[in-house]
Coordinates of C-alpha atoms in Angstrom, one line a residue:
M1 CA -4.3 3.7 -26.6
S2 CA -7.3 4.1 -24.3
D3 CA -10.1 1.6 -24.4
T4 CA -13.7 1.7 -23.5
A5 CA -14.0 -1.6 -21.6
G6 CA -16.7 -1.9 -18.9
G7 CA -17.0 -4.0 -15.8
N8 CA -16.2 -3.7 -12.1
P9 CA -14.2 -0.5 -11.8
T10 CA -13.1 -1.0 -8.2
G11 CA -11.0 -3.9 -9.2
A12 CA -11.2 -5.0 -12.8
V13 CA -12.9 -4.1 -16.1
S14 CA -14.2 -6.4 -18.8
P15 CA -11.6 -7.4 -21.4
S16 CA -12.0 -5.5 -24.7
C17 CA -9.2 -4.2 -26.9
W18 CA -6.9 -3.7 -24.0
E19 CA -3.3 -3.9 -25.3
E20 CA -0.4 -5.6 -23.5
S21 CA 1.6 -2.4 -24.0
M22 CA 0.3 0.5 -21.9
R23 CA 1.0 4.2 -21.8
V24 CA 1.4 4.9 -18.0
L25 CA 1.4 8.2 -16.3
V26 CA 3.3 8.4 -13.0
L27 CA 2.0 11.3 -10.9
G28 CA 4.6 12.3 -8.3
I29 CA 8.2 11.1 -8.6
G30 CA 9.4 11.2 -5.1
S31 CA 10.8 8.0 -3.6
I32 CA 7.9 5.7 -4.3
G33 CA 7.0 7.3 -7.7
R34 CA 10.6 6.7 -8.8
R35 CA 10.4 3.1 -7.8
H36 CA 7.2 2.6 -9.8
A37 CA 8.7 4.3 -12.9
R38 CA 11.9 2.4 -12.7
V39 CA 10.1 -0.9 -12.3
I40 CA 7.8 -0.3 -15.3
H41 CA 10.8 0.8 -17.4
G42 CA 12.6 -2.4 -16.4
I43 CA 9.6 -4.5 -17.4
G44 CA 9.8 -3.0 -20.9
G45 CA 7.2 -2.6 -23.6
H46 CA 5.3 0.3 -21.9
E47 CA 5.4 4.0 -22.5
L48 CA 6.1 6.2 -19.5
I49 CA 4.9 9.8 -18.8
L50 CA 6.3 11.5 -15.7
A51 CA 4.5 14.3 -13.9
D52 CA 5.9 16.3 -11.0
T53 CA 5.9 20.0 -10.0
R54 CA 9.7 19.8 -9.4
E55 CA 11.6 20.2 -12.7
E56 CA 14.8 19.0 -11.1
F57 CA 13.2 15.6 -10.2
L58 CA 11.9 15.3 -13.8
A59 CA 15.2 16.1 -15.4
E60 CA 17.1 13.6 -13.2
L61 CA 14.7 10.7 -13.9
A62 CA 14.2 11.5 -17.6
E63 CA 17.9 11.1 -18.2
E64 CA 17.8 7.7 -16.7
L65 CA 14.5 6.4 -18.1
S66 CA 13.9 8.3 -21.4
P67 CA 10.1 8.6 -20.9
R68 CA 7.7 9.6 -23.7
A69 CA 7.2 13.0 -21.9
T70 CA 7.8 14.9 -18.7
V71 CA 5.3 17.5 -17.5
T72 CA 5.0 19.8 -14.5
D73 CA 1.2 19.9 -14.8
Y74 CA -0.5 16.5 -14.8
R75 CA -3.4 17.9 -16.8
D76 CA -1.0 18.3 -19.7
A77 CA -0.1 14.7 -19.4
L78 CA -3.8 13.7 -19.7
K79 CA -3.8 15.2 -23.2
L80 CA -1.4 12.4 -24.2
E81 CA -4.2 9.9 -23.5
P82 CA -2.5 7.6 -21.0
D83 CA -4.1 4.3 -20.4
A84 CA -3.3 4.2 -16.7
A85 CA -2.2 6.6 -13.9
I86 CA -0.2 5.7 -10.9
I87 CA -0.8 8.3 -8.3
C88 CA 2.1 8.8 -5.8
T89 CA 1.4 12.3 -4.5
P90 CA 0.6 13.3 -0.9
N91 CA -2.6 11.7 0.4
S92 CA -4.7 14.8 0.3
L93 CA -4.2 15.1 -3.5
H94 CA -5.2 11.6 -4.4
A95 CA -8.9 12.1 -4.9
D96 CA -8.8 15.2 -7.1
M97 CA -6.1 13.6 -9.3
A98 CA -7.9 10.2 -9.5
V99 CA -11.2 11.9 -10.5
E100 CA -9.5 13.8 -13.4
C101 CA -7.5 10.8 -14.5
A102 CA -10.5 8.4 -14.5
Q103 CA -12.6 10.9 -16.4
A104 CA -9.8 11.2 -19.0
G105 CA -9.9 7.4 -19.5
C106 CA -7.2 6.2 -17.1
H107 CA -7.3 3.1 -15.0
L108 CA -6.0 3.9 -11.5
L109 CA -3.3 2.6 -9.2
V110 CA -3.3 4.9 -6.2
E111 CA -0.5 4.6 -3.6
K112 CA -1.6 3.7 -0.1
P113 CA -3.5 5.0 1.7
I114 CA -6.2 5.6 -0.8
A115 CA -6.9 9.1 0.5
H116 CA -6.7 11.3 3.5
D117 CA -10.4 10.9 4.6
L118 CA -13.3 8.7 3.8
E119 CA -15.2 11.3 1.7
A120 CA -12.2 11.5 -0.6
A121 CA -11.9 7.7 -0.7
D122 CA -15.6 7.5 -1.7
R123 CA -14.9 9.9 -4.6
I124 CA -12.3 7.6 -6.0
V125 CA -14.5 4.5 -5.7
D126 CA -17.4 6.4 -7.3
V127 CA -15.5 7.9 -10.2
A128 CA -14.1 4.5 -11.1
A129 CA -17.6 3.1 -11.2
Q130 CA -18.9 5.9 -13.2
C131 CA -16.1 5.7 -15.7
N132 CA -15.8 1.9 -15.8
R133 CA -12.1 2.1 -14.8
A134 CA -10.1 -0.3 -12.7
A135 CA -9.1 1.3 -9.4
V136 CA -6.6 -0.5 -7.1
V137 CA -4.4 0.7 -4.2
G138 CA -0.7 0.0 -3.7
Y139 CA -0.6 -2.3 -0.7
V140 CA 2.4 -4.0 -2.2
L141 CA 2.9 -6.3 0.8
R142 CA 0.1 -8.4 -0.6
F143 CA 2.8 -9.5 -3.2
W144 CA 5.3 -10.7 -0.6
P145 CA 5.4 -14.5 -0.9
G146 CA 4.8 -15.2 2.8
V147 CA 1.5 -13.2 2.8
S148 CA -0.4 -15.5 0.5
E149 CA 1.0 -18.5 2.4
I150 CA -0.2 -17.1 5.8
K151 CA -3.6 -16.6 4.3
Q152 CA -3.7 -20.2 3.1
I153 CA -2.6 -21.5 6.5
I154 CA -5.3 -19.5 8.3
D155 CA -8.0 -20.5 5.9
S156 CA -7.0 -24.2 6.1
G157 CA -7.5 -24.1 9.9
R158 CA -3.9 -25.3 10.5
I159 CA -3.5 -23.0 13.6
G160 CA -7.2 -23.0 14.4
A161 CA -9.3 -19.9 14.7
P162 CA -7.1 -16.7 15.1
L163 CA -7.4 -15.3 18.6
G164 CA -4.9 -12.5 18.4
A165 CA -2.1 -10.8 16.4
R166 CA 0.8 -8.6 17.0
A167 CA 2.4 -6.5 14.2
M168 CA 5.7 -4.5 14.6
I169 CA 7.2 -2.1 12.1
G170 CA 10.3 -0.1 12.7
A171 CA 10.6 2.2 9.7
Y172 CA 13.5 4.6 10.0
E173 CA 14.3 3.8 6.4
A174 CA 11.2 5.6 5.3
L175 CA 12.8 8.9 6.4
T176 CA 16.1 7.9 5.0
Y177 CA 14.7 7.3 1.5
A178 CA 12.3 10.3 1.6
R179 CA 12.9 13.1 -0.9
T180 CA 10.3 15.5 0.5
A181 CA 9.0 16.3 4.0
W182 CA 5.4 15.4 3.4
R183 CA 5.3 13.2 6.6
A184 CA 5.7 16.3 8.7
D185 CA 2.3 17.8 7.6
G186 CA 0.4 16.4 10.6
P187 CA -0.8 13.0 11.8
A188 CA -3.9 12.9 9.5
E189 CA -1.7 13.6 6.5
G190 CA 1.7 12.1 7.0
G191 CA 1.8 10.4 10.4
P192 CA 2.8 6.8 10.8
L193 CA -0.8 5.5 11.1
L194 CA -1.5 6.3 7.5
D195 CA 2.0 5.9 6.2
Y196 CA 2.1 2.4 7.5
S197 CA -1.5 1.4 7.0
H198 CA 0.0 -1.7 5.4
E199 CA -0.3 -3.3 8.8
F200 CA -4.0 -2.6 9.0
D201 CA -4.5 -4.0 5.5
Y202 CA -2.9 -7.3 6.1
L203 CA -4.4 -7.8 9.5
R204 CA -7.8 -7.3 7.9
L205 CA -6.9 -9.8 5.2
F206 CA -5.9 -12.4 7.9
L207 CA -8.3 -11.7 10.8
G208 CA -11.3 -9.9 9.2
E209 CA -12.9 -6.6 9.8
V210 CA -11.9 -4.3 12.7
S211 CA -14.7 -3.1 14.8
Q212 CA -13.0 -0.9 17.4
V213 CA -9.6 0.9 17.8
A214 CA -7.7 2.4 20.7
C215 CA -4.4 4.2 20.0
M216 CA -1.7 6.4 21.5
A217 CA 0.8 8.4 19.3
A218 CA 3.9 10.3 20.4
R219 CA 6.8 12.4 19.2
L220 CA 9.8 10.5 20.5
G221 CA 13.3 9.9 19.2
P222 CA 15.6 11.8 16.9
H223 CA 12.9 13.1 14.5
A224 CA 10.4 14.1 17.3
A225 CA 10.7 17.9 16.5
D226 CA 9.4 17.4 13.0
L227 CA 6.7 14.8 13.1
V228 CA 4.7 12.2 15.0
T229 CA 7.2 9.3 15.2
A230 CA 5.4 6.4 16.9
A231 CA 2.0 4.9 17.4
A232 CA 0.7 1.9 19.5
C233 CA -2.7 0.5 18.6
L234 CA -5.1 -2.0 20.0
L235 CA -7.6 -3.5 17.6
R236 CA -10.8 -5.5 18.3
F237 CA -11.9 -7.5 15.3
S238 CA -15.5 -8.4 14.5
T239 CA -14.7 -12.1 15.4
G240 CA -13.7 -11.0 18.9
A241 CA -10.0 -11.5 18.2
L242 CA -7.6 -8.8 19.5
G243 CA -4.6 -7.2 17.7
E244 CA -1.7 -5.0 18.5
V245 CA 0.1 -2.7 16.1
H246 CA 3.3 -0.8 16.9
I247 CA 4.7 1.6 14.3
D248 CA 7.8 3.8 14.8
Y249 CA 10.3 5.8 12.7
W250 CA 13.4 5.2 15.0
Q251 CA 14.2 1.5 15.1
E252 CA 17.5 0.7 13.5
P253 CA 18.1 -1.7 11.9
A254 CA 14.6 -1.6 10.5
R255 CA 12.2 -4.4 11.3
R256 CA 8.8 -5.7 10.3
E257 CA 7.4 -8.7 12.0
L258 CA 4.0 -10.3 12.5
D259 CA 2.8 -12.9 15.0
I260 CA -0.7 -14.5 14.8
F261 CA -2.0 -16.7 17.7
G262 CA -4.6 -19.3 17.0
E263 CA -6.6 -21.9 19.0
E264 CA -4.3 -24.7 17.8
G265 CA -1.0 -23.0 17.1
R266 CA 0.8 -19.8 16.1
L267 CA 2.9 -18.3 13.3
R268 CA 5.5 -15.7 13.0
Y269 CA 6.6 -14.0 9.8
D270 CA 9.6 -11.7 9.4
F271 CA 8.9 -9.5 6.4
R272 CA 12.5 -8.4 6.0
Q273 CA 14.0 -11.9 6.2
M274 CA 11.0 -13.5 4.6
R275 CA 11.0 -16.3 7.1
L276 CA 7.7 -17.9 8.2
T277 CA 7.6 -20.2 11.3
V278 CA 4.5 -22.2 12.2
T279 CA 4.3 -23.9 15.6
D280 CA 1.6 -26.1 16.9
F281 CA 0.7 -26.6 20.6
E282 CA 2.5 -30.0 20.7
G283 CA 5.8 -28.2 19.9
R284 CA 6.1 -29.2 16.3
E285 CA 7.6 -26.4 14.2
S286 CA 8.0 -25.8 10.5
E287 CA 9.9 -23.0 8.8
E288 CA 9.8 -21.7 5.3
G289 CA 11.7 -18.9 3.6
W290 CA 11.7 -17.1 0.3
A291 CA 14.0 -14.8 -1.6
L292 CA 12.5 -11.6 -3.0
E293 CA 14.1 -8.4 -4.0
R294 CA 11.8 -5.4 -3.1
D295 CA 11.4 -4.3 -6.7
E296 CA 10.2 -7.7 -7.6
A297 CA 7.1 -7.2 -5.4
F298 CA 6.4 -3.9 -7.2
R299 CA 6.8 -5.7 -10.5
K300 CA 4.3 -8.3 -9.5
Q301 CA 2.0 -5.6 -8.3
F302 CA 2.2 -3.7 -11.6
E303 CA 1.6 -6.8 -13.7
A304 CA -1.4 -7.7 -11.5
F305 CA -2.7 -4.1 -12.0
A306 CA -2.3 -4.5 -15.8
A307 CA -4.2 -7.8 -15.6
A308 CA -6.9 -6.2 -13.6
C309 CA -7.3 -3.6 -16.3
R310 CA -7.8 -6.5 -18.8
G311 CA -10.6 -7.9 -16.6
E312 CA -8.6 -10.6 -14.8
K313 CA -9.0 -11.4 -11.1
T314 CA -5.8 -10.5 -9.2
R315 CA -4.3 -10.0 -5.7
C316 CA -4.5 -6.2 -6.1
V317 CA -6.4 -4.4 -3.3
T318 CA -9.5 -2.8 -4.7
A319 CA -10.4 0.8 -3.9
Q320 CA -13.4 -0.3 -1.9
D321 CA -11.3 -2.7 0.2
A322 CA -8.7 0.1 0.7
R323 CA -11.4 2.3 2.0
G324 CA -12.0 -0.2 4.7
T325 CA -8.3 0.0 5.7
L326 CA -8.4 3.8 5.7
A327 CA -11.4 3.7 8.1
V328 CA -9.3 1.7 10.6
A329 CA -6.3 4.1 10.2
L330 CA -8.5 7.1 10.7
A331 CA -10.1 5.6 13.7
A332 CA -6.6 5.2 15.2
V333 CA -5.8 8.8 14.4
E334 CA -9.0 9.9 16.1
S335 CA -8.3 7.7 19.2
A336 CA -4.8 9.1 19.5
S337 CA -6.3 12.6 19.5
T338 CA -9.2 12.0 21.8
G339 CA -7.9 9.3 24.1
E340 CA -11.1 7.4 23.6
F341 CA -11.9 4.0 22.0
V342 CA -13.3 4.6 18.5
E343 CA -15.7 2.5 16.6
V344 CA -14.6 1.9 13.0
A345 CA -16.8 3.7 10.4

């Protein structure tokens, strides 16, 4: 089922004989890999191959989804000629797996962050170019309805030039849903700054590139013995705008909120309630809301990924763009370690 289409491998390839039905390899079936597999199964019309080193995970999900195959070594899965690979393994494994999958003919959807360091991210970008494969990264918040609306509001000038932003994420649910302890492997591997690089991604989308970062991280709260549980960041954007990001693993109930302050107004978005409020400086306020079940965003992301493989322009975050987000997150990790302001690479 593999094709030989060419094109821009960091986001899309030229259309060729790409079929609507794909053979999809899901690498790593912990919490997020299971969600991807179930969503693809629910869409229908695609063949699933599941790969994980834990046989009990494979057996459990195979009973539910009836995949074409389950394997404990992903290299065996590549012999089945999958069209696409969704890589949901720990960050440090992304690059090696992406290289082998692309060289075997797979288009790539890599879970966020793209990798654990910039050299590994560059390997993914480069192999996609060399093999003419699409390579996108799973920043699924791009598929929340309010995100595209916020982008349109900012681009239209409705709140004026953005001067600042504040993002808040309380993510105790990430630990509740987790099936493995990979987050405890150290801040550069599993800390909140990479785990929730979503915040850096959408702030870059709305306010532009980040030039400088200052960050503090801490082990606080009920999980402090096992991992870094919180981080507070200051961001300076290339426009001069300032941003704040707070991430923690203890807030219950969970929350995810964004405020953006412009020269002529401000907006607030609640990701969990999916409510967007826009206020101008004369006190006029408008509010809009949406309904979206979480799996629906993953479905939209997968369908956009499939479209990117067919050569269509989509909202998927390209590997090159995701590298930029990783650079911000790594600068925050470095700042938390050194206590210094860090320029973004």
